[in-house]
Amino acid sequence: ERIGIIEILNAIVARIPPPEDTSKKPLRALIFDREVLYGSAIAAMVCLYGRILSFTIFCDPPFITLDYFADEIGVLSPSQLQVEELYAGEVGYLSASIRTVADARVGDTVTHYGRKADNSLPGYEEATPMVSCGLFPVDADQFPDLCDALEKLQLNDAALKFEPETSSAMGFGFICGFLGLLHMEIVQERLEREYNLSLITTAPSVVYRVHCVNGDTVECSNPSLLLEPGKRKSIEEPFVKMVGDFFDQLKSRSKGYASMEYTFVGYTESNLIKLDIRINGDCVEPLATIVHNNKVSY
């Protein structure tokens, strides 16, 4: 009903400072979203801190530069509207021959090709996956479709991480990282509903820290890669209950009203073992999981 719109606009003008004059400084623009606008090229949504024509994507970290020429620059108002230039304080999109999501990550800084900035824009912290699991297509012929679907989901979900995985029992698939179990369930549901994929999901796992007998320390999120008992000295785990079924229990008992935020502070040594699953006497590594020793029955 347009109630309070004028007051909100006036408050924005009064409380939010205008962009600083950056006409004499190298361009810096923050990528805050990505989208496939047409074809297979990836368009980056950016917040501008200067004038833009040709550009370089400045990844920090690591300190890598990827050079592109802007095929199209525009704004969304609300549909695509091509413009000649974008200026400081404006939000718009730029399209180039960017073919992979990794080349235009959310949080990366765009700068001029001929006059590059010395550093990237501060304030962005990349999301760290807390839970991982394997996703394998029931039909091996759907592996390319699964790869394409994950790349499209990652365009709008920077917290989703994945890398290829091969199993003698499951075939080709991916090990995926998520923020938690709810995030994992949402991604799996979208893959099955929006892309018509039939998937096999392995048991969710967290990142464990393994102290080896030789003094080395390694991190392991895949139970199938856990070192043999004779090669490891101890295993440390994060607060598994917190990233596991705790939030499901919290939502269930509060009927969806309760919520909670937490900060990961470190690992604690635990008595853990690897639980293997055998089918017809053969060990199926993707189904293996790491559990507490007191929860295993022989």
Coordinates of C-alpha atoms in Angstrom, one line a residue:
E1 CA 0.0 0.0 0.0
R2 CA 3.1 2.2 -0.3
I3 CA 3.0 3.1 3.4
G4 CA 6.2 4.7 4.6
I5 CA 8.0 4.6 1.2
I6 CA 8.7 8.4 1.3
E7 CA 10.0 8.2 4.9
I8 CA 12.3 5.3 4.0
L9 CA 13.7 7.2 1.0
N10 CA 14.3 10.3 3.1
A11 CA 16.0 8.2 5.8
I12 CA 18.3 6.7 3.2
V13 CA 19.4 10.1 2.0
A14 CA 19.8 11.4 5.5
R15 CA 21.6 8.4 7.1
I16 CA 23.6 6.7 4.4
P17 CA 26.7 8.8 3.4
P18 CA 27.2 9.5 -0.4
P19 CA 30.0 7.7 -2.2
E20 CA 33.4 9.4 -1.9
D21 CA 35.0 11.0 -4.9
T22 CA 37.2 8.3 -6.5
S23 CA 37.7 9.9 -9.9
K24 CA 41.5 10.2 -9.2
K25 CA 41.8 6.7 -7.7
P26 CA 42.1 3.3 -9.5
L27 CA 38.7 1.6 -9.9
R28 CA 37.6 -0.9 -7.4
A29 CA 34.2 -2.7 -7.6
L30 CA 32.9 -5.5 -5.4
I31 CA 31.3 -8.6 -6.9
F32 CA 28.3 -9.4 -4.7
D33 CA 26.3 -11.8 -6.9
R34 CA 26.6 -13.8 -10.2
E35 CA 24.0 -14.8 -12.7
V36 CA 23.8 -16.4 -16.2
L37 CA 21.9 -13.6 -18.0
Y38 CA 22.0 -15.2 -21.5
G39 CA 23.8 -18.1 -23.1
S40 CA 26.4 -19.7 -20.9
A41 CA 28.4 -16.5 -20.0
I42 CA 28.5 -15.4 -16.4
A43 CA 27.5 -11.9 -15.5
A44 CA 28.8 -10.4 -12.3
M45 CA 26.7 -8.0 -10.2
V46 CA 29.0 -5.3 -8.9
C47 CA 28.9 -2.3 -6.6
L48 CA 31.0 0.5 -8.1
Y49 CA 33.6 2.7 -6.5
G50 CA 34.7 4.4 -9.8
R51 CA 34.2 4.6 -13.6
I52 CA 34.5 1.2 -15.5
L53 CA 35.2 0.2 -19.0
S54 CA 37.7 -2.7 -19.5
F55 CA 38.4 -4.5 -16.3
T56 CA 40.5 -7.1 -14.4
I57 CA 39.1 -9.4 -11.7
F58 CA 41.4 -9.2 -8.7
C59 CA 41.1 -12.3 -6.5
D60 CA 42.1 -11.9 -2.9
P61 CA 43.1 -14.4 -1.7
P62 CA 44.9 -15.7 -3.5
F63 CA 46.6 -12.7 -5.3
I64 CA 45.7 -13.7 -8.8
T65 CA 44.5 -11.4 -11.7
L66 CA 42.3 -12.5 -14.5
D67 CA 41.9 -10.1 -17.5
Y68 CA 38.7 -9.7 -19.4
F69 CA 37.1 -7.1 -21.6
A70 CA 33.6 -6.0 -20.7
D71 CA 31.2 -7.1 -23.5
E72 CA 28.3 -5.3 -21.8
I73 CA 27.8 -3.0 -18.9
G74 CA 24.3 -2.2 -17.5
V75 CA 21.9 -1.9 -14.7
L76 CA 18.8 -3.8 -13.7
S77 CA 15.7 -1.5 -13.6
P78 CA 14.2 -4.1 -13.2
S79 CA 15.1 -5.7 -16.5
Q80 CA 18.5 -5.4 -18.2
L81 CA 19.3 -2.0 -19.4
Q82 CA 22.7 -1.5 -21.1
V83 CA 24.6 1.7 -20.3
E84 CA 27.8 3.2 -21.5
E85 CA 29.4 3.6 -18.1
L86 CA 28.9 2.9 -14.4
Y87 CA 30.0 5.4 -11.8
A88 CA 30.9 5.4 -8.1
G89 CA 28.0 4.5 -5.9
E90 CA 26.0 2.7 -8.6
V91 CA 25.1 -1.0 -8.6
G92 CA 25.0 -2.8 -11.9
Y93 CA 26.2 -5.8 -13.9
L94 CA 29.0 -6.5 -16.3
S95 CA 29.1 -9.3 -18.8
A96 CA 32.3 -10.9 -20.2
S97 CA 33.6 -14.2 -21.5
I98 CA 33.6 -15.6 -18.0
R99 CA 32.9 -19.3 -18.4
T100 CA 33.5 -20.7 -14.9
V101 CA 32.2 -19.7 -11.5
A102 CA 35.7 -19.8 -10.0
D103 CA 36.8 -17.0 -12.2
A104 CA 34.2 -14.5 -10.7
R105 CA 33.8 -15.4 -7.0
V106 CA 31.5 -13.4 -4.7
G107 CA 33.8 -11.1 -2.8
D108 CA 36.4 -10.6 -5.6
T109 CA 37.3 -7.1 -6.6
V110 CA 37.1 -5.7 -10.2
T111 CA 39.6 -3.1 -11.2
H112 CA 40.7 -1.3 -14.4
Y113 CA 42.8 -3.3 -16.9
G114 CA 45.1 -0.4 -17.6
R115 CA 45.2 1.1 -14.1
K116 CA 44.9 -1.7 -11.6
A117 CA 44.3 -1.1 -7.9
D118 CA 47.0 -2.1 -5.5
N119 CA 44.7 -4.2 -3.3
S120 CA 41.2 -5.5 -3.1
L121 CA 38.2 -4.2 -1.2
P122 CA 38.2 -5.3 2.4
G123 CA 35.3 -6.6 4.5
Y124 CA 34.4 -9.8 2.7
E125 CA 35.0 -13.2 4.4
E126 CA 34.5 -16.3 2.4
A127 CA 32.0 -18.9 3.9
T128 CA 33.7 -22.0 5.3
P129 CA 31.9 -25.3 4.8
M130 CA 31.2 -27.1 8.0
V131 CA 29.6 -30.3 6.7
S132 CA 30.5 -32.4 3.7
C133 CA 28.9 -35.4 1.9
G134 CA 29.1 -37.2 -1.4
L135 CA 26.6 -36.8 -4.1
F136 CA 26.5 -39.5 -6.8
P137 CA 23.9 -39.9 -9.6
V138 CA 21.9 -43.1 -9.6
D139 CA 22.3 -43.2 -13.4
A140 CA 26.0 -42.7 -14.4
D141 CA 24.9 -40.9 -17.6
Q142 CA 23.6 -38.1 -15.4
F143 CA 27.1 -37.1 -14.2
P144 CA 27.5 -34.3 -16.7
D145 CA 24.0 -33.0 -15.8
L146 CA 25.0 -33.1 -12.0
C147 CA 28.1 -31.1 -12.8
D148 CA 26.2 -28.5 -14.7
A149 CA 23.5 -28.3 -12.0
L150 CA 26.1 -27.8 -9.2
E151 CA 27.8 -25.0 -11.2
K152 CA 24.5 -23.2 -11.7
L153 CA 23.5 -23.5 -8.0
Q154 CA 26.9 -22.2 -7.0
L155 CA 26.3 -19.0 -9.0
N156 CA 23.8 -17.8 -6.3
D157 CA 25.2 -19.9 -3.4
A158 CA 28.8 -18.9 -2.7
A159 CA 28.8 -21.2 0.3
L160 CA 28.4 -24.3 -1.8
K161 CA 31.7 -26.1 -2.5
F162 CA 32.3 -29.2 -4.5
E163 CA 35.1 -31.3 -6.1
P164 CA 35.0 -34.5 -8.2
E165 CA 35.1 -37.9 -6.5
T166 CA 35.4 -41.4 -8.0
S167 CA 34.3 -44.6 -6.3
S168 CA 34.5 -48.1 -7.6
A169 CA 31.0 -48.8 -6.1
M170 CA 29.3 -45.5 -6.8
G171 CA 31.0 -44.3 -9.9
F172 CA 31.6 -40.6 -10.6
G173 CA 30.2 -38.0 -8.3
F174 CA 31.2 -35.0 -6.1
I175 CA 32.2 -34.4 -2.6
C176 CA 30.2 -31.3 -1.6
G177 CA 30.7 -28.8 1.3
F178 CA 27.8 -27.1 3.1
L179 CA 27.2 -24.7 5.9
G180 CA 25.2 -27.3 7.8
L181 CA 22.6 -30.1 7.4
L182 CA 19.8 -27.8 6.5
H183 CA 21.9 -26.3 3.7
M184 CA 22.8 -29.8 2.5
E185 CA 19.1 -30.8 2.4
I186 CA 18.1 -27.7 0.5
V187 CA 20.8 -28.2 -2.1
Q188 CA 19.9 -31.9 -2.5
E189 CA 16.2 -31.1 -2.9
R190 CA 16.8 -28.4 -5.5
L191 CA 19.0 -30.8 -7.5
E192 CA 16.3 -33.4 -7.5
R193 CA 13.3 -31.1 -8.1
E194 CA 14.7 -28.4 -10.4
Y195 CA 17.1 -30.6 -12.5
N196 CA 15.3 -34.0 -12.3
L197 CA 18.3 -35.8 -10.9
S198 CA 18.2 -39.0 -8.9
L199 CA 21.0 -38.9 -6.3
I200 CA 22.7 -41.2 -3.8
T201 CA 23.8 -39.2 -0.8
T202 CA 26.5 -40.5 1.6
A203 CA 26.5 -39.9 5.3
P204 CA 27.3 -36.2 6.2
S205 CA 30.7 -35.6 7.8
V206 CA 32.7 -32.8 9.3
V207 CA 36.4 -31.9 9.0
Y208 CA 38.5 -33.8 11.4
R209 CA 42.0 -33.0 12.5
V210 CA 44.3 -36.0 12.6
H211 CA 47.7 -36.0 14.4
C212 CA 50.0 -38.6 12.8
V213 CA 52.6 -40.7 14.6
N214 CA 55.4 -39.0 12.5
G215 CA 54.4 -35.6 13.9
D216 CA 52.4 -34.3 10.9
T217 CA 48.9 -32.9 11.3
V218 CA 46.3 -33.4 8.5
E219 CA 42.7 -32.5 8.0
C220 CA 40.2 -35.1 6.7
S221 CA 36.6 -34.7 5.8
N222 CA 36.3 -37.9 3.8
P223 CA 36.2 -41.0 6.1
S224 CA 37.6 -43.2 3.3
L225 CA 40.8 -41.2 3.4
L226 CA 41.3 -41.6 7.2
L227 CA 44.7 -42.9 8.1
E228 CA 45.1 -46.4 9.5
P229 CA 45.1 -46.7 13.3
G230 CA 48.8 -47.5 13.3
K231 CA 49.7 -44.3 11.5
R232 CA 47.6 -41.8 13.6
K233 CA 48.2 -40.7 17.1
S234 CA 44.9 -38.9 17.9
I235 CA 41.9 -37.4 16.2
E236 CA 40.3 -34.0 17.0
E237 CA 36.8 -33.0 16.0
P238 CA 34.7 -29.8 16.1
F239 CA 31.5 -29.6 18.0
V240 CA 29.8 -32.2 15.8
K241 CA 26.4 -32.0 17.5
M242 CA 26.3 -28.3 16.8
V243 CA 26.8 -28.7 13.0
G244 CA 24.9 -32.0 13.0
D245 CA 21.4 -32.6 14.3
F246 CA 21.4 -29.9 17.0
F247 CA 19.6 -27.4 14.8
D248 CA 17.0 -30.0 13.6
Q249 CA 16.2 -30.8 17.3
L250 CA 16.1 -27.1 18.1
K251 CA 13.6 -26.3 15.3
S252 CA 11.5 -29.4 16.1
R253 CA 11.2 -28.7 19.9
S254 CA 10.5 -25.0 19.4
K255 CA 8.1 -25.6 16.5
G256 CA 10.4 -23.6 14.3
Y257 CA 10.5 -20.4 16.4
A258 CA 14.0 -20.8 18.0
S259 CA 17.2 -20.1 16.2
M260 CA 20.9 -19.8 17.1
E261 CA 24.2 -18.5 15.8
Y262 CA 27.6 -19.8 16.7
T263 CA 31.2 -19.2 16.0
F264 CA 33.6 -22.1 15.4
V265 CA 36.4 -21.9 18.0
G266 CA 38.5 -25.0 17.5
Y267 CA 38.9 -28.8 17.9
T268 CA 38.8 -31.2 20.8
E269 CA 40.4 -34.6 21.0
S270 CA 37.8 -37.4 20.9
N271 CA 37.7 -41.2 20.9
L272 CA 36.7 -41.8 17.2
I273 CA 36.8 -44.7 14.9
K274 CA 36.0 -45.3 11.2
L275 CA 32.8 -47.3 10.6
D276 CA 32.8 -49.2 7.3
I277 CA 29.7 -50.4 5.5
R278 CA 30.0 -53.7 3.6
I279 CA 27.7 -55.0 0.8
N280 CA 28.1 -58.7 0.0
G281 CA 31.4 -58.6 1.9
D282 CA 32.9 -55.7 0.0
C283 CA 33.6 -52.4 1.7
V284 CA 31.9 -49.5 0.1
E285 CA 34.1 -46.5 0.9
P286 CA 31.7 -43.7 0.1
L287 CA 29.3 -45.1 2.8
A288 CA 32.0 -45.1 5.5
T289 CA 31.6 -42.6 8.4
I290 CA 33.5 -41.5 11.5
V291 CA 31.7 -42.1 14.8
H292 CA 32.4 -42.1 18.5
N293 CA 33.7 -45.4 19.8
N294 CA 30.9 -45.6 22.5
K295 CA 28.2 -45.6 19.7
V296 CA 29.6 -48.7 17.9
S297 CA 28.2 -52.1 18.7
Y298 CA 29.9 -55.3 17.5

